[in-house]
mmCIF file of C-alpha atoms in Angstrom:
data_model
loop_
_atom_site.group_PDB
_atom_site.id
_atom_site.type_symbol
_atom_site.label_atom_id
_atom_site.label_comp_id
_atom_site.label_asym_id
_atom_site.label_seq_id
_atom_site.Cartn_x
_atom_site.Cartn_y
_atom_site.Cartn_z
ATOM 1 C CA UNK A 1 78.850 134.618 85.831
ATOM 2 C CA UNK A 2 78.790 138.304 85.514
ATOM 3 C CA UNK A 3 75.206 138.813 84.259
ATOM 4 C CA UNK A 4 72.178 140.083 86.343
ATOM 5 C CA UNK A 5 70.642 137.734 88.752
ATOM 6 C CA UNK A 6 66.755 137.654 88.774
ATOM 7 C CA UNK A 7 64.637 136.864 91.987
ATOM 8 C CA UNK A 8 62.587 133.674 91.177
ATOM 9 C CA UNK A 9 59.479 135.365 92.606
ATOM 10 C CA UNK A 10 60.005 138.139 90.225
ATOM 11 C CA UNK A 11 59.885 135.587 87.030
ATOM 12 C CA UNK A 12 56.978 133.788 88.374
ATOM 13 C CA UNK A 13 55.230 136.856 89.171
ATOM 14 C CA UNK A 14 56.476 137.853 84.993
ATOM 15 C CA UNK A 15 55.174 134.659 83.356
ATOM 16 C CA UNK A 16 52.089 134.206 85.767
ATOM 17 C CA UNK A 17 53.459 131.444 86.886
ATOM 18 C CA UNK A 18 54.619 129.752 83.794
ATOM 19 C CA UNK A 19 51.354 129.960 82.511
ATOM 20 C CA UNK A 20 50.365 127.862 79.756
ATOM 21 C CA UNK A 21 49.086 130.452 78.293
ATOM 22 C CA UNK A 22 52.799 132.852 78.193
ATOM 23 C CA UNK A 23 54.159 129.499 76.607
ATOM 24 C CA UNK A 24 56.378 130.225 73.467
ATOM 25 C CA UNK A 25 57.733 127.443 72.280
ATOM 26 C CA UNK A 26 60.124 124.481 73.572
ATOM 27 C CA UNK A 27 63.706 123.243 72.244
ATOM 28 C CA UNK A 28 66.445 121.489 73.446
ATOM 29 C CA UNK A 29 67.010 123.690 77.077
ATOM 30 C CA UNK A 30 63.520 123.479 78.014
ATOM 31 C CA UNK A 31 60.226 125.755 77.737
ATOM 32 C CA UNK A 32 60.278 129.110 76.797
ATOM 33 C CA UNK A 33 57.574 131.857 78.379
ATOM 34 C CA UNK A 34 56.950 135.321 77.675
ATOM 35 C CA UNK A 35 56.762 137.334 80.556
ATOM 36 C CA UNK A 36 56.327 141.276 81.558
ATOM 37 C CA UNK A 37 58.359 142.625 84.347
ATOM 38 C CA UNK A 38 56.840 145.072 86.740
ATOM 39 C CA UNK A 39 58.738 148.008 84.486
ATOM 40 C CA UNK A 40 56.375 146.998 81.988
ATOM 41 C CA UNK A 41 59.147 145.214 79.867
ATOM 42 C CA UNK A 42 59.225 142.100 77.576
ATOM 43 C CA UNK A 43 61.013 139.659 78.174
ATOM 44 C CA UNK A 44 61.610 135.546 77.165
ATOM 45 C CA UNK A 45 62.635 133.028 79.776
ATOM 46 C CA UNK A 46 64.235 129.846 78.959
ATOM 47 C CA UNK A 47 63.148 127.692 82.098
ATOM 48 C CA UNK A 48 66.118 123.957 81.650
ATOM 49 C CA UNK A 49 64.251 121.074 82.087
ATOM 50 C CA UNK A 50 64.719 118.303 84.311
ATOM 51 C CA UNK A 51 64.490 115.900 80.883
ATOM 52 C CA UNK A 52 66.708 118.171 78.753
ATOM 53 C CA UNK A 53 69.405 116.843 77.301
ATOM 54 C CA UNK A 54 71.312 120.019 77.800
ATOM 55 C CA UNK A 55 72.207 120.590 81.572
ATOM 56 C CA UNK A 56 73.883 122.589 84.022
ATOM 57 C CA UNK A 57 77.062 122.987 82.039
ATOM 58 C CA UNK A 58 74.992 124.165 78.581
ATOM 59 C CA UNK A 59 73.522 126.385 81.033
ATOM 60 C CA UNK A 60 76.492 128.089 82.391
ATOM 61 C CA UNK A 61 77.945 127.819 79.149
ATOM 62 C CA UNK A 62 75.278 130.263 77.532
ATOM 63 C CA UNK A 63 75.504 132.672 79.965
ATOM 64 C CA UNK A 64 79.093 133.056 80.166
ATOM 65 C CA UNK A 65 79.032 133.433 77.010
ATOM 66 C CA UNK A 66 76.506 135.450 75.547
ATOM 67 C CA UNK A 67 76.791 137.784 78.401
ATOM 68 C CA UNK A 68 80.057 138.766 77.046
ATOM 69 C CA UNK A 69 78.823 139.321 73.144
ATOM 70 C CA UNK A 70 77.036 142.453 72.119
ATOM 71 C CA UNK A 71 76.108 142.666 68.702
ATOM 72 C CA UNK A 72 72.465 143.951 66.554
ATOM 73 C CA UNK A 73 72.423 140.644 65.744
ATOM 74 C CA UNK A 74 72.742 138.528 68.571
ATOM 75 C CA UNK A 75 69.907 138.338 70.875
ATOM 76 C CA UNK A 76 70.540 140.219 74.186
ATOM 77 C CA UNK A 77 70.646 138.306 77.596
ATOM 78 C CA UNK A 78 69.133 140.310 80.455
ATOM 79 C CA UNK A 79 70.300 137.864 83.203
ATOM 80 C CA UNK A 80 69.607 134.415 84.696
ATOM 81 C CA UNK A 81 67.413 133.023 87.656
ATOM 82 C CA UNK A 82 69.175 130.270 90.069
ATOM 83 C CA UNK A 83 66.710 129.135 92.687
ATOM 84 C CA UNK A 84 67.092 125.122 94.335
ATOM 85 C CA UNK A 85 66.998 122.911 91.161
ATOM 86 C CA UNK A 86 65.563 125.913 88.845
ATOM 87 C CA UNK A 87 68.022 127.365 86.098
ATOM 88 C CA UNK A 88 66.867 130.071 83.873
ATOM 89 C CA UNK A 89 67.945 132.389 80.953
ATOM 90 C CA UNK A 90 66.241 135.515 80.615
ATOM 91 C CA UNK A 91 66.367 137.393 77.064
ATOM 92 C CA UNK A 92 64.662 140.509 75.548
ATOM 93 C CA UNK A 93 61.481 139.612 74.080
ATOM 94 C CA UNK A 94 61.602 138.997 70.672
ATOM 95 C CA UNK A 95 57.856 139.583 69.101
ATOM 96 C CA UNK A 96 58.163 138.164 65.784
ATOM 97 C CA UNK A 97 59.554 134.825 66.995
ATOM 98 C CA UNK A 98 61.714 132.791 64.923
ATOM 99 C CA UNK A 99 62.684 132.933 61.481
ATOM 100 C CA UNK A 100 61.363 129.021 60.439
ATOM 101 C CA UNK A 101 57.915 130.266 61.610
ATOM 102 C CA UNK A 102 57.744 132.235 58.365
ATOM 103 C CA UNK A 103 59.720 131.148 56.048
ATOM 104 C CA UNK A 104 58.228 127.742 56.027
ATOM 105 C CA UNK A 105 54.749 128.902 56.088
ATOM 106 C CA UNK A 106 52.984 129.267 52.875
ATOM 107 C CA UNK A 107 51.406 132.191 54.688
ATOM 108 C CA UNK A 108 53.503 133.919 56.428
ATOM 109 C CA UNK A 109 56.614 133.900 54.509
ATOM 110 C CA UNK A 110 54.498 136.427 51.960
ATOM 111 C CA UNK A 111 55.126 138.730 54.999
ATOM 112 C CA UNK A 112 58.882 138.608 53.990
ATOM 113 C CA UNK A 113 59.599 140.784 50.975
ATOM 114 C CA UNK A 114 63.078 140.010 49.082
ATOM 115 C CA UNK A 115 64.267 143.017 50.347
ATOM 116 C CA UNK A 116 63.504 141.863 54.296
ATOM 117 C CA UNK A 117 64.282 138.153 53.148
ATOM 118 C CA UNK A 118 67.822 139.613 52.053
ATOM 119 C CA UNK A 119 68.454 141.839 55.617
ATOM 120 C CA UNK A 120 67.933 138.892 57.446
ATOM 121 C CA UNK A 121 70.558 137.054 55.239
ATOM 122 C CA UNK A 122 72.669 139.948 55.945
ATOM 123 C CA UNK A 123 72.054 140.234 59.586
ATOM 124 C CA UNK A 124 72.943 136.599 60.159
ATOM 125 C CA UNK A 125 75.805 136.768 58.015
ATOM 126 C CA UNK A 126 77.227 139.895 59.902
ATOM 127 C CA UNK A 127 76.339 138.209 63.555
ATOM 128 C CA UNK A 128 77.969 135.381 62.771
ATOM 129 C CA UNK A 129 81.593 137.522 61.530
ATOM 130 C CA UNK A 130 81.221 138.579 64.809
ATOM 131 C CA UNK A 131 81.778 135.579 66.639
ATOM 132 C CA UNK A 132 84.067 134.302 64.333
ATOM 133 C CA UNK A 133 86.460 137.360 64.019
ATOM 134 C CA UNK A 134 85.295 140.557 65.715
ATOM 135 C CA UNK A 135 84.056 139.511 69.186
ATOM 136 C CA UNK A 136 86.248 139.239 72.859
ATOM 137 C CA UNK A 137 85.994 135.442 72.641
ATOM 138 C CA UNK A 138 86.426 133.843 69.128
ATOM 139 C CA UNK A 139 83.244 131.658 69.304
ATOM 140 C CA UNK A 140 81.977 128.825 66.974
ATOM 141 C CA UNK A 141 78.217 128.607 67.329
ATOM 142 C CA UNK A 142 77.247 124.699 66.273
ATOM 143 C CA UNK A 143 73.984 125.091 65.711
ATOM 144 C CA UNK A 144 73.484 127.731 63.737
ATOM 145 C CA UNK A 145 69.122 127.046 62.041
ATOM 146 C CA UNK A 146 66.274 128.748 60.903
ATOM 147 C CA UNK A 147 64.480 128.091 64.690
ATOM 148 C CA UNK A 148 67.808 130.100 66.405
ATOM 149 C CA UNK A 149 67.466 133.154 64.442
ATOM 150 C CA UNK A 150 65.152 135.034 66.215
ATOM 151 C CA UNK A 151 63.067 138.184 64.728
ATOM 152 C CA UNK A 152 62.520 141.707 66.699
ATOM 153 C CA UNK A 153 59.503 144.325 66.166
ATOM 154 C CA UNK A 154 60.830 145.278 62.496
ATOM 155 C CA UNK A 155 61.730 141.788 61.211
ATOM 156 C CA UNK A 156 65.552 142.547 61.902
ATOM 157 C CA UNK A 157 67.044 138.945 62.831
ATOM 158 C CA UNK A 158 69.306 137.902 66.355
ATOM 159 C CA UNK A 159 71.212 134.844 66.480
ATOM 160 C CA UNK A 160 70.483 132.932 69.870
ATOM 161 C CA UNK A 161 71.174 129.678 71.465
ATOM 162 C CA UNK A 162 74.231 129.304 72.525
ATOM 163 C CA UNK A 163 74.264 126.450 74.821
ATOM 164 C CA UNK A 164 76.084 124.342 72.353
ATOM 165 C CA UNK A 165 78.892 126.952 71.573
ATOM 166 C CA UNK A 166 82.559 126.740 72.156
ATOM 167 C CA UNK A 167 85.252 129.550 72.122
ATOM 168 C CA UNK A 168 88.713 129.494 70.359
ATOM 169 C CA UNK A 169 91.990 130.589 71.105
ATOM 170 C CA UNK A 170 93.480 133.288 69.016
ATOM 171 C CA UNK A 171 95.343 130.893 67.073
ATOM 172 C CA UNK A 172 93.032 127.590 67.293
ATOM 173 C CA UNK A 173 91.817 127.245 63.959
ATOM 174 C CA UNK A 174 90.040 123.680 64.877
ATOM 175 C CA UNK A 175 88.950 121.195 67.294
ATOM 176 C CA UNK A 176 87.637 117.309 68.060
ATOM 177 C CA UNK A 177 84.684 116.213 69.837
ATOM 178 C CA UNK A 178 83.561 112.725 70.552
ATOM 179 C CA UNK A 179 79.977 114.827 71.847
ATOM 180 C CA UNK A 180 78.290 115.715 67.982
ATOM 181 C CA UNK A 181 75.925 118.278 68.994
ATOM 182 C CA UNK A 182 73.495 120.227 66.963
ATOM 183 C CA UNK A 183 71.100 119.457 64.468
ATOM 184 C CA UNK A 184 70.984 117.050 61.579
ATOM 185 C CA UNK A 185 70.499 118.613 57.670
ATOM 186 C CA UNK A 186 72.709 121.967 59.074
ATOM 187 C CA UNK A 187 75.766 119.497 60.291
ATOM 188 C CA UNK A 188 79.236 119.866 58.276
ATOM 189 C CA UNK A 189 80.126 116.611 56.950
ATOM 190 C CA UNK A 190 83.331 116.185 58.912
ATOM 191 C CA UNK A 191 81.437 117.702 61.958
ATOM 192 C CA UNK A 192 78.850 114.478 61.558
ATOM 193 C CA UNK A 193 81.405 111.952 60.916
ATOM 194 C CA UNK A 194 84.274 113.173 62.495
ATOM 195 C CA UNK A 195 83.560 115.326 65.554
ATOM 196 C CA UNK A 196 85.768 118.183 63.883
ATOM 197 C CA UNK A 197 84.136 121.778 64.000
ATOM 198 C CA UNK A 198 85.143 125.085 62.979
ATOM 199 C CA UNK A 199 84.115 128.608 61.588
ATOM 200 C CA UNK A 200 84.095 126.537 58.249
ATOM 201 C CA UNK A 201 81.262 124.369 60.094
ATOM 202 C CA UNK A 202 79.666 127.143 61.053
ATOM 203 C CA UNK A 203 79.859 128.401 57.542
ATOM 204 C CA UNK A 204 78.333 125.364 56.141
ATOM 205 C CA UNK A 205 75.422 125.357 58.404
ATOM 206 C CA UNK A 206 75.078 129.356 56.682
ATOM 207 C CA UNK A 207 74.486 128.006 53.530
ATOM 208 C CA UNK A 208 71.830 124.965 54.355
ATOM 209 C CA UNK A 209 69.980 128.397 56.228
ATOM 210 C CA UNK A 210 70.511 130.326 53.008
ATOM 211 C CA UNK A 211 69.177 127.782 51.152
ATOM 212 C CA UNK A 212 66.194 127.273 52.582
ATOM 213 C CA UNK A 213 65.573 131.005 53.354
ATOM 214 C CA UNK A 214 65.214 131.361 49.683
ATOM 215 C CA UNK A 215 63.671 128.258 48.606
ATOM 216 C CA UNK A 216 61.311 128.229 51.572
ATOM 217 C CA UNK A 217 61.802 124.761 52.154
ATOM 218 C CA UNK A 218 63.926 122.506 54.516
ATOM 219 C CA UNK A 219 67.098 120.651 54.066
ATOM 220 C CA UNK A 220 65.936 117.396 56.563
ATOM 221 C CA UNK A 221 62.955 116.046 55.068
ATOM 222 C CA UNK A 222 62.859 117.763 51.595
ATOM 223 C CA UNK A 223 60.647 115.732 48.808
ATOM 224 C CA UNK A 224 60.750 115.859 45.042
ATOM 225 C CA UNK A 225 58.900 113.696 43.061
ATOM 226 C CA UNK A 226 61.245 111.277 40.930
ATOM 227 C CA UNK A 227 64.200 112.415 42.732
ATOM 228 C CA UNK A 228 66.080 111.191 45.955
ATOM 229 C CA UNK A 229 68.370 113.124 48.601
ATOM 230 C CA UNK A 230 68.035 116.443 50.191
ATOM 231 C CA UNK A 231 67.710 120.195 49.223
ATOM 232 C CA UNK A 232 71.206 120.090 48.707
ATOM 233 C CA UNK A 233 71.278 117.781 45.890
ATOM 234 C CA UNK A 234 68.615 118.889 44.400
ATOM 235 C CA UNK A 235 70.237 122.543 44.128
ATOM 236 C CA UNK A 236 73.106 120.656 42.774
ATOM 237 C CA UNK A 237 71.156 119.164 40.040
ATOM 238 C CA UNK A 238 69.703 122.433 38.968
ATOM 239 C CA UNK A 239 72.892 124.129 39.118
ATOM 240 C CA UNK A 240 74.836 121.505 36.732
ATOM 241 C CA UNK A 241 71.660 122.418 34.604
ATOM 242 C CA UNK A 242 72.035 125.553 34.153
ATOM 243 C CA UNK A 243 68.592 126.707 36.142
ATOM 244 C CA UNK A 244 69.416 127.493 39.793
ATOM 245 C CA UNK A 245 66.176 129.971 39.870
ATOM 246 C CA UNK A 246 63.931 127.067 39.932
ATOM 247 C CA UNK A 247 65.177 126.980 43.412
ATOM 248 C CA UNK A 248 63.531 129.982 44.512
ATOM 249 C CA UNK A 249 60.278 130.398 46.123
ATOM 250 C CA UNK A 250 58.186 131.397 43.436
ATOM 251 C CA UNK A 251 56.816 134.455 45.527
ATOM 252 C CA UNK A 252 60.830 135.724 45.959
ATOM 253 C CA UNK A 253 60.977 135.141 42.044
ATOM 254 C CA UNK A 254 57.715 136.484 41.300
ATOM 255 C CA UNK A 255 58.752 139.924 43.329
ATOM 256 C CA UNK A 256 62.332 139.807 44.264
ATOM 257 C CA UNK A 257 65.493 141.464 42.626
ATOM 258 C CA UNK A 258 66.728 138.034 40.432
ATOM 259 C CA UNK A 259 70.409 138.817 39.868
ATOM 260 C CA UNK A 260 70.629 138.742 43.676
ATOM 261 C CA UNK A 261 68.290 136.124 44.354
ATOM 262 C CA UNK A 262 71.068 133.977 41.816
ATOM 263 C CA UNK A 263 73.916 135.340 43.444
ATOM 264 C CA UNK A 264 72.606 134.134 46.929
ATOM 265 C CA UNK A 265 72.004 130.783 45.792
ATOM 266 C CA UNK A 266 75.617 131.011 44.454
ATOM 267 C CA UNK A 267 76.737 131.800 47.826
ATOM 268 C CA UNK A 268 74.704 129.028 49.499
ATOM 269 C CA UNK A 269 76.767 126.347 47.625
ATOM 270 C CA UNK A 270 80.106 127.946 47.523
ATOM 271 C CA UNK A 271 79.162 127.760 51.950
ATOM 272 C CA UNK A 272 78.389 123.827 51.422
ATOM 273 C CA UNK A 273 81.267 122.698 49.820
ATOM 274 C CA UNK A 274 82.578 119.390 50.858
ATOM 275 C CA UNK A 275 85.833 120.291 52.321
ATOM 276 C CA UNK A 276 86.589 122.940 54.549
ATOM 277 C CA UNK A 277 89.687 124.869 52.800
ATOM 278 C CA UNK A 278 86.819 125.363 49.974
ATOM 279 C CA UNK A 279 84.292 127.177 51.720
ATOM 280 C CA UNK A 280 84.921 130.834 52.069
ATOM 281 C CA UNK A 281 85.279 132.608 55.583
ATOM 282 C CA UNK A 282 82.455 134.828 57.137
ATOM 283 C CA UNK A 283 84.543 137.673 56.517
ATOM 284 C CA UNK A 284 84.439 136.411 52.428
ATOM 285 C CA UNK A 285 80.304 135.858 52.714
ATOM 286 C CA UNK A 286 79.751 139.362 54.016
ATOM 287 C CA UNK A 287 82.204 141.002 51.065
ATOM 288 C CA UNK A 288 80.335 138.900 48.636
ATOM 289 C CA UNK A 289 76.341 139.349 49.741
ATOM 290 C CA UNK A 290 77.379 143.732 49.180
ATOM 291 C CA UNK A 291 79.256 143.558 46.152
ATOM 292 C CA UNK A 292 78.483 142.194 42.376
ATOM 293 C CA UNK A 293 81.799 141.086 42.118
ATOM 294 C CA UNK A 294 82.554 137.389 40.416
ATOM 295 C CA UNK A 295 81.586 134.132 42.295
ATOM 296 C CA UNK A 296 84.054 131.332 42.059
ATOM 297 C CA UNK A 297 82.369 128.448 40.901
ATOM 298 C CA UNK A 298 81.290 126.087 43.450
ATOM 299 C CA UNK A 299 83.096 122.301 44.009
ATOM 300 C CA UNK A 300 81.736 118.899 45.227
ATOM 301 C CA UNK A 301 79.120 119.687 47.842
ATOM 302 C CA UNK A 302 78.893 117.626 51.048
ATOM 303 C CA UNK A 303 75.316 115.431 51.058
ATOM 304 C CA UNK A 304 74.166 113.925 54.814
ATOM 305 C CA UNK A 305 72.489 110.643 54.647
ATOM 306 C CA UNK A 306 70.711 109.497 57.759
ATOM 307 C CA UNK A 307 70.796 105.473 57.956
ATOM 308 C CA UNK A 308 71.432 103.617 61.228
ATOM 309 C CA UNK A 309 71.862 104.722 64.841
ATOM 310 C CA UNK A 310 75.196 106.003 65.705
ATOM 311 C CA UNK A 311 75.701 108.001 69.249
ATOM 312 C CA UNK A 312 75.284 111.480 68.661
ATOM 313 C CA UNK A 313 73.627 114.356 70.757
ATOM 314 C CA UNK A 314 71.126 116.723 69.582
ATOM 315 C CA UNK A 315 70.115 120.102 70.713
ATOM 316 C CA UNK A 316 66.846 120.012 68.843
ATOM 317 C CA UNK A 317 63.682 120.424 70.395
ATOM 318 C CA UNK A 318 60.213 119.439 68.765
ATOM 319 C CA UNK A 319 61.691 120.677 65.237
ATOM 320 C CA UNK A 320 61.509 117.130 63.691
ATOM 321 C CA UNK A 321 65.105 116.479 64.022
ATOM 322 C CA UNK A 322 66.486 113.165 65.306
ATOM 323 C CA UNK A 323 68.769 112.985 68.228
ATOM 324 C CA UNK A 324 70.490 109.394 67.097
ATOM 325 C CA UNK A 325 71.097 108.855 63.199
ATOM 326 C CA UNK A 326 74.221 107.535 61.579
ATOM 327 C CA UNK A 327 75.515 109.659 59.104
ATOM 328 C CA UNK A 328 77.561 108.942 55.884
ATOM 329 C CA UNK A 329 78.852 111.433 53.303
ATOM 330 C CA UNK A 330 78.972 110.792 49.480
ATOM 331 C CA UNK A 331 79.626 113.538 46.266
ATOM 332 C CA UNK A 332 77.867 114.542 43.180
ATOM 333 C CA UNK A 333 80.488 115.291 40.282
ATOM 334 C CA UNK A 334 80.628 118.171 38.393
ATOM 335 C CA UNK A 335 80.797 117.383 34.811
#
């Protein structure tokens, strides 16, 4: 697979044994463990898990993959561990963990100054152009979240997970799945309903992130008092009225630069429109976060309602996200 092959002993020796105490955290693949190599370096294993719902393939997948992607903003894999039924991924250690573990902590997320909330917008927003345009492989991610953007030493953000990805050909602009994978409240509509993903899907899943980077709170499971739907519709509603800010964290409007802070929420919904052909490329979203040139004003957004099972596949972990939901899409008019 073209990546460096780790001795089993040596990663048990790393993670004392998979210690319960080196635990990080555990998503879709499986447990993740810190562990220190005899070099004295940091380093994260991803150990699959006989109950994941990813498997060998996801496995393979991510390592072929990411092993061929280098980019500051794309977390760096060191190599993989194959021993009897054992599969591991082993990445640089990444100290801060991930971005939701801030962000969404009343806390925490007064760590994150505008001005490091808005290089982590950039950072993702650059990684991502990278798979979509300047990489080898042409790669759509499909599950781009605030739990798969990882955070180094100085809070600069890496994009990781990429079990769930799937490369393009040079002139492939789309493609059908009857295998939804990902996570619900970051799905494009006619990724949900359809099975049809693209660098406009990934693009949409961009904007629920942006959202929610600078509102501090989620997309899936978002409450308002008097009001039903998501975070999306509620940014809708305070964008037909005129008073988008009231979006914002109040700590981000309290301390942060508010022209930007505006034009990012701009950004957010031009990324969720409804259809496709609407939503601007990566390319567009990097040109627009660095210059104060004028927005277009955003159309119909696409809303995700989660009603009755349907099959679908998720590559969620203990995030709160359902791995079977039915999922319908309706608009909001502009007036």
């Amino acid at each position: 697979m073209d990546v460096a092959v780790f001795e089993f002993g040596t990663i048990a020796q790393a993670t004392d044994s998979f210690s319960f105490m080196n635990k990080l955290g555990h998503g879709g693949f499986g447990p993740v463990y810190k562990g220190t190599l005899a070099n004295g370096q940091e380093i994260a294993v991803k150990r699959l898990s006989k109950s994941s719902g990813q498997g060998p393939n996801e496995f393979k997948n991510e390592a072929k993959l990411i092993a061929k992607l280098q980019h500051r903003n794309l977390v760096r894999l060191l190599g993989c561990c194959i021993h009897g039924d054992e599969r591991m991924l082993v990445y640089e250690y990444m100290p801060n963990r991930s971005l939701d573990k801030f962000i969404f902590d009343e806390t925490r997320c007064r760590v994150l100054t505008w001005s490091k909330h808005f290089r982590i917008i950039c950072g993702v927003a650059r990684g991502l152009l990278y798979l979509h345009q300047d990489s080898r492989l042409r790669i759509i991610h499909r599950d781009l979240k605030t739990s798969n953007v990882l955070l180094d030493s100085e809070m600069n953000p890496k994009i990781s997970d990429f079990g769930m990805a799937r490369t393009f050909g040079g002139d492939q602009i789309e493609a059908n799945t009857n295998r939804v994978v990902g996570t619900y409240g970051y799905m494009a509509p006619e990724y949900a309903i359809d099975g049809l993903f693209s660098a406009k899907s990934d693009v949409f899943s961009f904007g629920i992130l942006l959202l929610e980077i600078i509102s501090g709170r989620k997309n899936r499971g978002f409450y308002h008092s008097n009001q039903s739907g998501n975070l999306i519709e509620h940014a809708w509603r305070l964008w037909k009225k005129g008073k988008l800010l009231d979006l914002a964290d109040e700590f981000l409007v309290e301390t942060g630069d508010l022209s930007k802070l505006l034009r990012c929420m701009h950004i957010s919904l031009l990324c969720i429109q409804l259809y496709p052909e609407d939503r601007p490329s990566m390319a567009s979203v990097v040109l627009m976060l660095g210059s104060d040139n004028e927005l277009p004003l955003p159309k119909e957004l696409g809303f995700l309602f989660h009603k009755k099972p349907f099959e679908a596949n998720s590559s969620s972990g203990n995030d709160g996200s359902s791995s079977r939901n039915e999922i319908s899409s309706s608009l909001l008019e502009a007036r």
